[in-house]
Amino acid sequence: MKLQVQPKLIIHGGAGSSLHGKGGIETVRKLLYQVVEEVYSLLCSGKTAMQAVVRGCQMLEDEPCFNAGTGSVLQSDGQIRMSASLMDGTKQSFSGVINVSRVKNPIDLAQALQSSPDRVLSDYGAAELARELQIPSYNALTELRLQEWIKERQENFQRAMAGVVAQPDLRESSNARRGTIGVVALDTYGNLAAGTSTGGKGFERLGRVSDSAMPAGNYATKYAGVSCTGIGEDIIDECLAARIVVRVTDGMSLRQAMERSFAEAEQNKRDLGAIALDAQGAIAWGKTSQVLLAAFHNGEKIGDTLELPEGTEVGALEE
Ligand code: GLY
């Protein structure tokens, strides 16, 4: 197959409150850059956007620092239930799993469902799929997440969101937690794909469904792809990923679509962030939260959003 397009890549490890201390930011930067380097090299070697997104999501799910896969936060009953989705922009095909337990990489289940007639499965169905695929049972619990849960339970902490990062020295406080991981890729063949995975908000009611396994949180067409992070209910209310992608599909530039969508989100007092690519190779990010943990490769070098000013920010690198 002929290589035609300069690949582009953007990833995120969540959004949330400020990360104080250079050490904290540098640690997150190093983790994100490792993923960008490996996944971007896959794109350069001719792997498809879908393959790159799955690999990127696996790497981020495997990093206990982020709230997805290993290191997922615990729900109100002390159990981990994870959600993930994958969207092939070229086929405009969405697949995902909701509230799945005991798998290492929920994104693998979303990938398997791409070729299934039933493309979004919840708890029991997702567990049955994992069994059919002979995916080994895996405990995603980390000691830190367990201690967080115990501490907050002891303090009868009323809280509403899930963590950016798990390492205590990277968190401003344990109550400011909004975590998700996501990857959007443009491959050398011009295909876009987006993937998103999360452990949820933490302490949520049983059966709560995350935006990460909905087109509100993860969406792509052949024109653009978006992965969101932040408070799931806010992302759902804005239908953010689909909203941005549809605007680009209807003719807006990616920058305009991000600016319009984030102005609306700010007006509605939402707490969220998003990363995006378009088919022309524009890279964009936006947030209403204090920080967005995103990094990207523009074909020449790696950059990130770790030191953006607090408050609503939208940025784009256009071709
Ligand atoms: N954005 C992740 C969640 O709220 O579940």
PDB file of N, CA, C and O in Angstrom, residues 90-114:
ATOM      1  N   THR A  90     -12.925   5.644   9.296  1.00  0.00           N
ATOM      2  CA  THR A  90     -13.139   5.324   7.881  1.00  0.00           C
ATOM      3  C   THR A  90     -14.417   4.526   7.690  1.00  0.00           C
ATOM      4  O   THR A  90     -15.237   4.835   6.821  1.00  0.00           O
ATOM      5  N   LYS A  91     -14.605   3.534   8.557  1.00  0.00           N
ATOM      6  CA  LYS A  91     -15.840   2.724   8.480  1.00  0.00           C
ATOM      7  C   LYS A  91     -16.977   3.386   9.245  1.00  0.00           C
ATOM      8  O   LYS A  91     -18.108   2.927   9.176  1.00  0.00           O
ATOM      9  N   GLN A  92     -16.665   4.411  10.014  1.00  0.00           N
ATOM     10  CA  GLN A  92     -17.604   5.054  10.943  1.00  0.00           C
ATOM     11  C   GLN A  92     -18.285   3.995  11.798  1.00  0.00           C
ATOM     12  O   GLN A  92     -19.516   3.892  11.860  1.00  0.00           O
ATOM     13  N   SER A  93     -17.434   3.221  12.459  1.00  0.00           N
ATOM     14  CA  SER A  93     -17.904   2.055  13.205  1.00  0.00           C
ATOM     15  C   SER A  93     -17.441   2.148  14.663  1.00  0.00           C
ATOM     16  O   SER A  93     -16.243   2.192  14.948  1.00  0.00           O
ATOM     17  N   PHE A  94     -18.422   2.178  15.569  1.00  0.00           N
ATOM     18  CA  PHE A  94     -18.171   2.329  17.011  1.00  0.00           C
ATOM     19  C   PHE A  94     -18.341   0.982  17.698  1.00  0.00           C
ATOM     20  O   PHE A  94     -19.276   0.237  17.403  1.00  0.00           O
ATOM     21  N   SER A  95     -17.458   0.670  18.650  1.00  0.00           N
ATOM     22  CA  SER A  95     -17.626  -0.543  19.451  1.00  0.00           C
ATOM     23  C   SER A  95     -17.149  -0.246  20.869  1.00  0.00           C
ATOM     24  O   SER A  95     -16.295   0.626  21.069  1.00  0.00           O
ATOM     25  N   GLY A  96     -17.702  -0.976  21.848  1.00  0.00           N
ATOM     26  CA  GLY A  96     -17.271  -0.687  23.211  1.00  0.00           C
ATOM     27  C   GLY A  96     -17.789  -1.658  24.244  1.00  0.00           C
ATOM     28  O   GLY A  96     -18.651  -2.499  23.968  1.00  0.00           O
ATOM     29  N   VAL A  97     -17.198  -1.528  25.429  1.00  0.00           N
ATOM     30  CA  VAL A  97     -17.651  -2.312  26.585  1.00  0.00           C
ATOM     31  C   VAL A  97     -17.925  -1.369  27.750  1.00  0.00           C
ATOM     32  O   VAL A  97     -17.236  -0.364  27.931  1.00  0.00           O
ATOM     33  N   ILE A  98     -18.939  -1.715  28.523  1.00  0.00           N
ATOM     34  CA  ILE A  98     -19.383  -0.875  29.636  1.00  0.00           C
ATOM     35  C   ILE A  98     -19.307  -1.678  30.934  1.00  0.00           C
ATOM     36  O   ILE A  98     -19.858  -2.780  31.015  1.00  0.00           O
ATOM     37  N   ASN A  99     -18.609  -1.123  31.917  1.00  0.00           N
ATOM     38  CA  ASN A  99     -18.552  -1.726  33.256  1.00  0.00           C
ATOM     39  C   ASN A  99     -18.088  -3.180  33.230  1.00  0.00           C
ATOM     40  O   ASN A  99     -18.730  -4.063  33.796  1.00  0.00           O
ATOM     41  N   VAL A 100     -16.951  -3.398  32.578  1.00  0.00           N
ATOM     42  CA  VAL A 100     -16.371  -4.734  32.552  1.00  0.00           C
ATOM     43  C   VAL A 100     -15.354  -4.864  33.691  1.00  0.00           C
ATOM     44  O   VAL A 100     -14.690  -3.892  34.057  1.00  0.00           O
ATOM     45  N   SER A 101     -15.268  -6.068  34.262  1.00  0.00           N
ATOM     46  CA  SER A 101     -14.336  -6.331  35.359  1.00  0.00           C
ATOM     47  C   SER A 101     -13.348  -7.414  34.950  1.00  0.00           C
ATOM     48  O   SER A 101     -13.612  -8.196  34.033  1.00  0.00           O
ATOM     49  N   ARG A 102     -12.255  -7.470  35.663  1.00  0.00           N
ATOM     50  CA  ARG A 102     -11.307  -8.596  35.582  1.00  0.00           C
ATOM     51  C   ARG A 102     -10.713  -8.825  34.200  1.00  0.00           C
ATOM     52  O   ARG A 102     -10.524  -9.954  33.766  1.00  0.00           O
ATOM     53  N   VAL A 103     -10.461  -7.744  33.470  1.00  0.00           N
ATOM     54  CA  VAL A 103      -9.658  -7.843  32.249  1.00  0.00           C
ATOM     55  C   VAL A 103      -8.542  -6.810  32.338  1.00  0.00           C
ATOM     56  O   VAL A 103      -8.697  -5.771  32.976  1.00  0.00           O
ATOM     57  N   LYS A 104      -7.429  -7.109  31.707  1.00  0.00           N
ATOM     58  CA  LYS A 104      -6.286  -6.185  31.778  1.00  0.00           C
ATOM     59  C   LYS A 104      -6.505  -4.985  30.869  1.00  0.00           C
ATOM     60  O   LYS A 104      -6.241  -3.851  31.246  1.00  0.00           O
ATOM     61  N   ASN A 105      -6.998  -5.258  29.666  1.00  0.00           N
ATOM     62  CA  ASN A 105      -7.132  -4.190  28.673  1.00  0.00           C
ATOM     63  C   ASN A 105      -8.541  -4.177  28.074  1.00  0.00           C
ATOM     64  O   ASN A 105      -8.818  -4.849  27.076  1.00  0.00           O
ATOM     65  N   PRO A 106      -9.422  -3.388  28.653  1.00  0.00           N
ATOM     66  CA  PRO A 106     -10.790  -3.283  28.100  1.00  0.00           C
ATOM     67  C   PRO A 106     -10.806  -2.900  26.625  1.00  0.00           C
ATOM     68  O   PRO A 106     -11.724  -3.282  25.900  1.00  0.00           O
ATOM     69  N   ILE A 107      -9.804  -2.159  26.179  1.00  0.00           N
ATOM     70  CA  ILE A 107      -9.778  -1.752  24.760  1.00  0.00           C
ATOM     71  C   ILE A 107      -9.699  -2.982  23.839  1.00  0.00           C
ATOM     72  O   ILE A 107     -10.194  -2.945  22.702  1.00  0.00           O
ATOM     73  N   ASP A 108      -9.114  -4.089  24.338  1.00  0.00           N
ATOM     74  CA  ASP A 108      -9.031  -5.309  23.515  1.00  0.00           C
ATOM     75  C   ASP A 108     -10.431  -5.846  23.214  1.00  0.00           C
ATOM     76  O   ASP A 108     -10.684  -6.384  22.126  1.00  0.00           O
ATOM     77  N   LEU A 109     -11.327  -5.717  24.182  1.00  0.00           N
ATOM     78  CA  LEU A 109     -12.698  -6.186  23.971  1.00  0.00           C
ATOM     79  C   LEU A 109     -13.405  -5.284  22.956  1.00  0.00           C
ATOM     80  O   LEU A 109     -14.140  -5.761  22.087  1.00  0.00           O
ATOM     81  N   ALA A 110     -13.161  -3.980  23.085  1.00  0.00           N
ATOM     82  CA  ALA A 110     -13.749  -3.048  22.102  1.00  0.00           C
ATOM     83  C   ALA A 110     -13.236  -3.379  20.708  1.00  0.00           C
ATOM     84  O   ALA A 110     -13.998  -3.359  19.728  1.00  0.00           O
ATOM     85  N   GLN A 111     -11.972  -3.720  20.617  1.00  0.00           N
ATOM     86  CA  GLN A 111     -11.390  -4.078  19.312  1.00  0.00           C
ATOM     87  C   GLN A 111     -12.051  -5.351  18.761  1.00  0.00           C
ATOM     88  O   GLN A 111     -12.424  -5.408  17.588  1.00  0.00           O
ATOM     89  N   ALA A 112     -12.220  -6.345  19.624  1.00  0.00           N
ATOM     90  CA  ALA A 112     -12.837  -7.605  19.174  1.00  0.00           C
ATOM     91  C   ALA A 112     -14.264  -7.364  18.681  1.00  0.00           C
ATOM     92  O   ALA A 112     -14.734  -8.030  17.754  1.00  0.00           O
ATOM     93  N   LEU A 113     -14.948  -6.408  19.287  1.00  0.00           N
ATOM     94  CA  LEU A 113     -16.342  -6.144  18.928  1.00  0.00           C
ATOM     95  C   LEU A 113     -16.492  -5.382  17.615  1.00  0.00           C
ATOM     96  O   LEU A 113     -17.606  -5.276  17.089  1.00  0.00           O
ATOM     97  N   GLN A 114     -15.398  -4.841  17.084  1.00  0.00           N
ATOM     98  CA  GLN A 114     -15.495  -4.121  15.804  1.00  0.00           C
ATOM     99  C   GLN A 114     -16.077  -5.008  14.704  1.00  0.00           C
ATOM    100  O   GLN A 114     -16.777  -4.536  13.821  1.00  0.00           O
TER     101      GLN A 114
END
